Structures are given as structure tokens and as C-alpha cells.
GROMACS .gro file of C-alpha atoms in nm:
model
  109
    1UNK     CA    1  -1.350  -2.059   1.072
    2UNK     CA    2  -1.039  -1.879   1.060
    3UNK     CA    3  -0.798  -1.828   1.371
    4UNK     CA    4  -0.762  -1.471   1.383
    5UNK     CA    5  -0.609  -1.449   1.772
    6UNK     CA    6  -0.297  -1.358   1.633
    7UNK     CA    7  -0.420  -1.046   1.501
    8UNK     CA    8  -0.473  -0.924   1.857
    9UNK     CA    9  -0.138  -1.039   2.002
   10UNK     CA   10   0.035  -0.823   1.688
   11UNK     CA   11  -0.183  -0.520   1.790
   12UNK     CA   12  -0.153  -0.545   2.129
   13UNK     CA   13   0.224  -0.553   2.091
   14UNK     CA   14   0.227  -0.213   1.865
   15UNK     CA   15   0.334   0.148   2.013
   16UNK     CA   16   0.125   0.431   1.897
   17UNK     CA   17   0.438   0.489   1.663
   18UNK     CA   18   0.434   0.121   1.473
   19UNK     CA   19  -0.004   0.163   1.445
   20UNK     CA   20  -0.123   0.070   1.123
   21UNK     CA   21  -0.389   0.292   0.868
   22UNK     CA   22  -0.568   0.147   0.599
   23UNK     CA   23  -0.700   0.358   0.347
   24UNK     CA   24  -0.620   0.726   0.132
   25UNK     CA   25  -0.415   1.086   0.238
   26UNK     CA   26  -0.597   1.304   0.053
   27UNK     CA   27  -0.657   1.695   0.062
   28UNK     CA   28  -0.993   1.827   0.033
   29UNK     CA   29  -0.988   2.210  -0.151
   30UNK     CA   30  -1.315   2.386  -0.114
   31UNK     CA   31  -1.481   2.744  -0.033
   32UNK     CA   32  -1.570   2.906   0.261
   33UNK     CA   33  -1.815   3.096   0.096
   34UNK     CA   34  -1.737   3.465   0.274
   35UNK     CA   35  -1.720   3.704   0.011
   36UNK     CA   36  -1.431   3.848   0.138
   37UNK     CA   37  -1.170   3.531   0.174
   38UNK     CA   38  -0.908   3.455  -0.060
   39UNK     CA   39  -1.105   3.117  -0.146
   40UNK     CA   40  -1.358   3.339  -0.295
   41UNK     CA   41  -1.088   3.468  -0.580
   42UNK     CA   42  -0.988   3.127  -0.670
   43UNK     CA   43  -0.725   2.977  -0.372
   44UNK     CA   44  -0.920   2.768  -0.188
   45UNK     CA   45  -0.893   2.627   0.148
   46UNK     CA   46  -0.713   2.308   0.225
   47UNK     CA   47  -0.723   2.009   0.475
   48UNK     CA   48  -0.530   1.703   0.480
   49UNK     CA   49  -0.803   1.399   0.532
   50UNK     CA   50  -0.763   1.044   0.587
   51UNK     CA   51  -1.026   0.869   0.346
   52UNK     CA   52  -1.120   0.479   0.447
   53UNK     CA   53  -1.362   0.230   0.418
   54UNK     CA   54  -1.556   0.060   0.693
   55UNK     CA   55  -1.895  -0.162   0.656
   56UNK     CA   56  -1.893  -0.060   0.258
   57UNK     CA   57  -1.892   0.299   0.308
   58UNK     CA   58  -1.627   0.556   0.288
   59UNK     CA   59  -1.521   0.755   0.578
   60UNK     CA   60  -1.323   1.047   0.627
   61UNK     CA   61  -1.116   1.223   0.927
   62UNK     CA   62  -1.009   1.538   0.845
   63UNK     CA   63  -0.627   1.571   1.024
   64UNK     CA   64  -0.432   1.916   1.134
   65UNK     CA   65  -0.095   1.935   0.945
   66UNK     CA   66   0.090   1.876   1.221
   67UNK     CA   67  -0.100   1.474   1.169
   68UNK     CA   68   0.002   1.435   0.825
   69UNK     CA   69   0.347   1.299   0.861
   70UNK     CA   70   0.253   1.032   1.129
   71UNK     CA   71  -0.038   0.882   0.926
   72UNK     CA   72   0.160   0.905   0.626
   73UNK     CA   73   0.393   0.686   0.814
   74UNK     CA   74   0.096   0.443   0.919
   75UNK     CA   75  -0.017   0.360   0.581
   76UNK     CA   76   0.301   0.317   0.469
   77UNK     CA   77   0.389   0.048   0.726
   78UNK     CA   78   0.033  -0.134   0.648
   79UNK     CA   79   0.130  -0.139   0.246
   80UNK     CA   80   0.459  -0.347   0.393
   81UNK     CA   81   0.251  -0.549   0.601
   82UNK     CA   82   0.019  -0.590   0.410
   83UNK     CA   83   0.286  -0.693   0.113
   84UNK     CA   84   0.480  -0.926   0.336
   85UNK     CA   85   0.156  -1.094   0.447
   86UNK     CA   86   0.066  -1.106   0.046
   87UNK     CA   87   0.416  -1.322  -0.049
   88UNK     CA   88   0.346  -1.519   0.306
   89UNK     CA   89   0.044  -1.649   0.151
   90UNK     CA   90   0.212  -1.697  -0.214
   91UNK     CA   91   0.494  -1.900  -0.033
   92UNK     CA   92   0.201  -2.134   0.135
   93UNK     CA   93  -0.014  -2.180  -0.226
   94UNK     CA   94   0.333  -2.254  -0.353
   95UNK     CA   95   0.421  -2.524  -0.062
   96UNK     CA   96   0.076  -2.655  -0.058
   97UNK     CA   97   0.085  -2.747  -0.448
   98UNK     CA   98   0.369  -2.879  -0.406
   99UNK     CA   99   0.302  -3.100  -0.153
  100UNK     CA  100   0.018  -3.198  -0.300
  101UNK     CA  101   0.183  -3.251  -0.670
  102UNK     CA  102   0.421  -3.474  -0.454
  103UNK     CA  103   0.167  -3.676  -0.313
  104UNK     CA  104  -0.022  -3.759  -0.659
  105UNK     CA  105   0.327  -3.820  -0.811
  106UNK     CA  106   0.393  -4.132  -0.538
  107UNK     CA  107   0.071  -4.245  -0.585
  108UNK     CA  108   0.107  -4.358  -0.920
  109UNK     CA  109   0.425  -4.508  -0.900
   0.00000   0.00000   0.00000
């Protein structure tokens, strides 16, 4: 099994302002349906959503535009995360092989 308690002491230690979002910004366009609103000539309505995936399935939270910016900001800073976690575990395949490649080599001598 997998230590994960180090997950949970990175959370823990995150303000509301360094939280991390996984998943899509994405604008949903669609039509009221009143006869009489502008959607109904063509503009339609529009709401900023946050689109993820949890247990298989994709979820949605529809955000006011005054969210936007600060999940914007939250995925962003889980793509870096989520890269620097990606070259932490490069670096280990890499030192592992080595290690191992070292090991076979002094064996044979």
C-alpha cells in the first residue's frame, strides 16, 4: 500500500488562495427559451462552469464571474504540481535504474 499521509499534511498546510482544482473552465451557451430574450435571436446565455471527474463520472459547478479568475488560478497551480510531481517521479525511475544497472554491473565483475 502506498503512504499517502503526506497528502494531508500538504493540504492541511494550503490557504484558500494556494487550493488546488483538477479538471476543465468551460462556458456553457444555451437558451432560456422565453420568446422574448435575446437568446431567442441567436446570443445565447453564458456561464462559466468548472467541469471534473469524480468516481468515473463528470461533474459540473456552474461559477458567477466574479469565481472565474480564482479557479482559473487553482488549476493552474495543480498543472505545476502536478508537473513537478511528474519529473519527481522521472528523477526516481531514473535513480532507481541506475542503481540497479550499478548493482548488476558489480556483480559480474
Amino acid at each position: 500500500m502506498i503512504d499517502t499521509d503526506w497528502i494531508g499534511v500538504l493540504m492541511s498546510h494550503r490557504s484558500p488562495e494556494q487550493s488546488l482544482l483538477a479538471g476543465t473552465l468551460t462556458t456553457f451557451r444555451r437558451r432560456c427559451g422565453k420568446p422574448s430574450c435575446r437568446c431567442a435571436a441567436g446570443d445565447p446565455h453564458e456561464t462559466p462552469a468548472l467541469r471534473y471527474t469524480e468516481g468515473g463520472r463528470t461533474k459540473l459547478i456552474t461559477l458567477a464571474a466574479a469565481d472565474v479568475g480564482e479557479v482559473a488560478a487553482a488549476l493552474a497551480r495543480y498543472q505545476q504540481a502536478r508537473a513537478a510531481l511528474d519529473a519527481a517521479a522521472a528523477e526516481g525511475v531514473a535513480t532507481l535504474q541506475s542503481r540497479l544497472a550499478a548493482r548488476r554491473a558489480g556483480s559480474r565483475a
